[in-house]
XYZ file of C-alpha atoms in Angstrom:
351
model
C 77.524 56.378 5.421
C 76.109 57.497 8.470
C 72.113 57.824 8.888
C 69.731 58.516 12.211
C 67.139 58.291 12.766
C 65.386 62.132 12.966
C 62.754 64.017 12.301
C 62.343 64.799 9.017
C 62.410 69.070 7.777
C 59.160 70.980 6.294
C 60.556 70.598 2.944
C 61.974 67.370 3.475
C 64.334 65.907 -0.012
C 63.604 62.919 -1.850
C 64.784 60.219 -3.631
C 62.892 58.141 -6.215
C 65.269 54.776 -6.396
C 63.764 52.669 -9.194
C 66.162 48.908 -9.050
C 66.274 47.743 -12.115
C 67.467 44.330 -13.332
C 66.851 43.588 -17.364
C 64.050 45.700 -17.614
C 65.077 47.972 -19.915
C 61.695 48.752 -21.571
C 59.693 49.825 -18.807
C 62.430 52.432 -18.061
C 62.324 53.562 -21.791
C 57.933 54.023 -21.076
C 57.920 55.147 -17.378
C 60.769 57.009 -16.520
C 59.728 59.683 -18.567
C 56.504 60.311 -16.178
C 58.392 59.991 -12.996
C 60.946 62.897 -14.415
C 57.304 64.642 -14.796
C 57.328 64.379 -11.070
C 55.898 67.719 -9.350
C 58.385 68.334 -5.793
C 60.851 70.756 -5.235
C 63.690 68.506 -3.660
C 63.861 65.335 -5.166
C 65.949 63.522 -7.802
C 65.317 59.920 -9.617
C 67.899 57.531 -9.105
C 68.415 53.613 -10.871
C 70.212 51.098 -8.881
C 71.093 48.751 -11.864
C 71.350 45.310 -10.241
C 73.347 43.481 -12.628
C 71.445 43.349 -15.486
C 72.123 41.707 -18.975
C 70.118 44.193 -21.257
C 71.149 47.010 -22.622
C 69.821 49.270 -19.832
C 72.806 50.806 -18.468
C 73.580 52.020 -22.453
C 69.624 53.300 -22.827
C 69.596 55.076 -19.621
C 73.246 57.205 -20.718
C 71.663 57.839 -24.186
C 68.217 58.892 -23.668
C 67.765 59.682 -19.787
C 71.076 61.790 -19.144
C 69.638 63.644 -16.200
C 69.057 60.546 -14.413
C 71.224 59.733 -11.591
C 72.665 55.637 -12.225
C 74.522 53.479 -10.011
C 75.401 50.089 -11.271
C 75.906 47.024 -9.098
C 78.171 43.835 -10.286
C 75.359 41.523 -9.953
C 71.867 40.466 -9.574
C 71.352 40.486 -5.621
C 67.388 40.286 -5.954
C 64.753 43.296 -4.697
C 65.871 42.309 -1.358
C 69.781 42.592 -1.440
C 69.713 45.464 -3.966
C 67.925 48.256 -2.093
C 69.993 47.183 1.104
C 72.784 48.049 -1.415
C 71.631 50.590 -3.474
C 70.401 52.895 -0.771
C 73.759 52.312 2.001
C 74.624 54.985 -0.903
C 71.465 57.566 -0.814
C 70.847 60.094 1.755
C 67.476 61.940 1.894
C 65.047 62.334 4.312
C 62.716 59.742 2.531
C 62.342 57.234 0.196
C 60.361 56.146 -2.042
C 61.062 52.654 -3.807
C 59.332 52.515 -7.044
C 59.219 49.180 -9.374
C 60.068 50.220 -12.941
C 57.025 49.321 -14.320
C 54.663 51.631 -12.605
C 53.389 55.165 -14.341
C 52.883 58.596 -11.777
C 51.203 60.877 -12.256
C 52.682 64.155 -11.448
C 51.449 64.954 -8.206
C 51.751 61.408 -6.680
C 54.487 62.697 -4.002
C 53.216 65.561 -1.859
C 50.433 63.546 -0.560
C 52.419 60.887 0.901
C 55.276 63.722 1.547
C 52.315 65.238 3.976
C 50.866 62.232 5.422
C 54.480 61.243 6.937
C 54.824 65.091 8.190
C 51.064 64.942 9.765
C 53.094 62.166 12.178
C 55.999 60.815 13.306
C 55.017 57.410 14.191
C 54.277 56.522 10.223
C 56.673 54.537 8.952
C 56.017 54.351 5.907
C 53.235 54.563 3.098
C 51.797 53.446 -0.277
C 49.570 55.246 -2.882
C 46.636 53.233 -4.088
C 47.250 50.973 -6.958
C 45.543 50.250 -9.959
C 46.303 48.584 -12.380
C 47.935 49.865 -15.762
C 45.801 47.608 -18.699
C 43.040 48.063 -16.520
C 43.220 51.172 -14.504
C 39.415 50.567 -13.197
C 40.848 47.675 -11.539
C 43.022 47.112 -8.250
C 46.513 46.008 -8.698
C 47.634 42.686 -7.233
C 50.468 44.123 -5.201
C 49.749 46.161 -2.868
C 45.815 47.540 -4.250
C 44.319 50.102 -1.708
C 47.162 48.945 1.078
C 48.790 45.474 2.301
C 46.835 43.685 5.042
C 47.783 39.964 6.759
C 45.467 37.771 8.327
C 45.856 35.339 12.088
C 47.959 32.604 10.114
C 50.193 35.307 8.287
C 48.478 35.316 4.345
C 48.388 38.614 3.320
C 45.953 40.188 0.716
C 45.108 44.084 0.422
C 42.129 46.477 0.569
C 40.819 46.224 -3.001
C 42.787 42.282 -3.801
C 42.062 38.980 -1.950
C 44.665 35.853 -3.880
C 43.578 36.455 -7.334
C 40.480 38.441 -6.999
C 41.575 41.856 -8.336
C 38.256 44.323 -7.282
C 36.814 47.021 -9.110
C 38.251 50.911 -7.456
C 35.004 52.238 -6.663
C 36.554 54.892 -4.375
C 35.120 52.219 -1.453
C 39.181 52.260 -0.005
C 39.395 56.159 -0.666
C 40.151 56.278 3.014
C 43.830 56.870 4.532
C 44.342 53.804 6.929
C 46.084 52.183 8.707
C 47.838 48.685 7.398
C 49.947 45.791 7.835
C 51.829 46.113 5.028
C 53.161 48.490 1.999
C 54.181 47.718 -1.235
C 57.425 47.345 -2.239
C 56.044 48.028 -5.691
C 55.835 51.986 -4.079
C 56.360 52.795 -0.703
C 57.226 56.236 0.813
C 59.603 55.676 3.719
C 61.395 57.612 6.336
C 65.276 57.135 5.492
C 66.392 56.787 8.910
C 64.525 54.345 9.880
C 64.835 52.077 7.161
C 68.941 52.063 7.904
C 67.652 51.816 11.516
C 65.792 48.610 10.856
C 68.817 47.551 8.917
C 66.867 47.115 5.731
C 65.268 44.398 4.035
C 66.010 40.519 5.250
C 68.510 39.817 2.614
C 67.677 35.989 2.876
C 63.876 36.791 1.325
C 66.451 37.704 -1.787
C 62.617 38.373 -3.400
C 58.611 38.809 -2.285
C 57.453 39.659 0.703
C 60.555 41.177 1.587
C 58.461 44.360 2.228
C 56.031 42.892 4.880
C 58.492 41.591 7.055
C 59.840 44.582 7.163
C 56.641 46.358 7.796
C 55.603 44.220 10.737
C 59.331 44.894 12.282
C 59.018 48.561 11.873
C 55.359 48.372 13.624
C 57.251 45.879 15.797
C 59.231 49.176 16.580
C 56.696 51.396 17.602
C 55.922 52.870 13.900
C 52.540 52.155 11.740
C 51.891 52.183 8.029
C 49.014 53.848 6.301
C 47.494 53.760 2.541
C 47.532 56.979 1.280
C 44.877 56.831 -1.440
C 45.181 59.977 -2.644
C 48.275 59.158 -4.666
C 47.565 57.197 -7.429
C 49.971 55.023 -9.601
C 49.466 52.345 -12.553
C 51.009 49.446 -12.306
C 51.675 46.827 -14.877
C 53.010 43.979 -12.112
C 55.261 41.192 -13.050
C 56.706 43.028 -15.396
C 60.328 42.138 -14.941
C 59.818 38.572 -12.091
C 59.439 35.378 -13.800
C 56.415 33.143 -12.841
C 56.583 29.957 -12.421
C 57.842 27.792 -9.904
C 60.613 29.920 -8.645
C 58.505 32.663 -7.638
C 55.898 30.247 -5.795
C 59.154 28.609 -3.931
C 59.914 32.327 -3.141
C 56.437 32.990 -1.637
C 55.823 29.916 0.389
C 59.941 29.802 1.883
C 59.625 33.089 3.090
C 56.336 33.588 4.531
C 57.942 30.536 6.925
C 61.188 32.756 7.328
C 58.157 35.823 8.293
C 56.564 34.075 10.742
C 59.741 32.259 12.417
C 61.133 35.496 12.754
C 58.126 37.822 13.892
C 55.280 35.601 15.444
C 55.682 35.317 19.423
C 56.761 32.186 20.448
C 52.892 31.137 22.271
C 51.505 32.053 18.545
C 54.522 30.295 16.379
C 53.735 26.679 18.025
C 50.784 26.229 16.973
C 50.330 28.449 13.683
C 53.375 26.750 12.066
C 52.357 23.405 12.545
C 48.795 25.248 11.012
C 50.778 26.740 8.043
C 52.884 23.627 7.196
C 49.470 21.726 6.872
C 47.581 24.343 5.003
C 50.520 24.280 2.266
C 50.820 20.888 2.015
C 47.063 20.478 1.291
C 47.562 23.460 -1.484
C 50.854 21.454 -2.580
C 48.107 18.028 -3.202
C 45.668 19.827 -4.748
C 48.071 20.792 -7.777
C 49.528 17.319 -8.065
C 45.871 15.763 -8.369
C 45.102 18.635 -10.659
C 48.452 18.177 -12.863
C 50.490 20.486 -11.468
C 53.430 18.874 -10.738
C 55.960 21.835 -10.621
C 53.560 23.756 -8.222
C 53.642 20.795 -5.781
C 57.813 20.711 -6.137
C 58.367 24.251 -5.514
C 56.074 24.476 -2.426
C 57.863 21.644 -1.356
C 61.336 22.571 -2.177
C 60.662 25.399 -0.632
C 59.888 23.963 2.800
C 62.923 21.692 2.908
C 65.171 25.523 2.330
C 62.659 27.058 5.045
C 64.384 24.395 8.051
C 67.668 24.017 6.286
C 67.574 27.879 7.161
C 65.842 27.049 10.490
C 68.637 24.531 11.369
C 71.534 26.896 10.163
C 71.015 29.512 12.117
C 70.058 31.996 9.581
C 66.793 33.283 10.808
C 67.072 35.618 13.612
C 64.128 36.666 15.715
C 62.933 39.882 15.618
C 63.581 41.490 19.252
C 60.460 42.536 21.182
C 57.807 40.472 19.447
C 53.914 41.398 20.041
C 50.725 39.881 19.842
C 49.248 40.143 15.683
C 46.380 41.049 17.224
C 48.157 43.769 19.044
C 49.287 45.136 15.337
C 47.009 47.468 12.638
C 46.409 45.363 9.681
C 45.662 42.417 11.062
C 42.447 40.297 10.454
C 41.557 38.615 13.560
C 40.373 35.270 11.319
C 41.794 32.853 8.431
C 41.114 34.715 4.838
C 41.206 31.045 3.165
C 38.397 30.118 5.508
C 36.420 33.053 4.088
C 37.923 32.978 0.793
C 37.287 28.969 -0.249
C 34.781 27.982 2.397
C 32.741 31.165 2.560
C 33.305 32.284 -1.209
C 34.297 36.055 0.081
C 36.487 37.439 -2.379
C 36.412 41.070 -1.544
C 38.280 42.969 1.389
C 35.017 44.397 2.735
C 32.969 40.951 2.903
C 36.346 39.831 4.996
C 36.512 42.803 7.064
C 33.327 43.717 7.728
C 34.136 46.209 10.954
C 35.214 50.174 10.354
C 39.056 50.398 10.330
C 40.152 53.826 12.453
C 43.382 55.321 12.240
């Protein structure tokens, strides 16, 4: 299937692609809101990622108009979407978690934003918590940022603190990364960049992709006039596996995308900070947290020595990219006790 980088027509086609893994209860609850989307040229595709529940039967019985493609195995978020999107032709893709409720008019603002500037590669809506709609949701909130050492955070969410939505982040603004929970992306750009890095499996693969987008000359934006409601963590197991993937994948992302002049001093700092986190967990009785970080480091160095981590071409200094905080969010949060985005990033952000 051939995909080429091109400008989108005046009325672009949209494919809303929901990657499903044993998420039948979320499909039943939230797919009706997606089907009620108000837009002229869109399709809904559920890409089943090797589910072992009755997702396929329920889709056939209750949602016969929704297109379903089925993978025989679970290839994770990264591999699953790469596999699915090779089979989908549209001007724009919307990657949407199965546990997201949308409003009827959620698509048009993002389309308008991407249509307004061909250099914008992807965008995300404002993401609020489904169980508490007055607060931002962990996975992306009002747009993702990153600090100078590679720690991701968001407008409206810093580490585990999710702010109350008081319209403080309602500006359309450049960001570093758009969340994989709900991201609209130019299909041609997704394929030009060869999609997600399958070695990540799940967690932070979208940050890696967005980083590569910026290195490719594209921007990412938050589009807060579009609002969705996310359950969060709905189809992903918590605990050791999640900690392992987050710590390992963050190191892989840094090794891929940082210029060597920054990598040589940032990587030792990150490994040291990881070790501090691990031993803190051990001292507080959380041995599984300690073991997950230790395994993440062993896995990272295994990938590094095997040559599987491929350096991105044309790396650039982090400070030259949008959505990068020039200090340490760890320092601001844990030492200076600043838990809100606008207390840490105090300089105005311009388009």
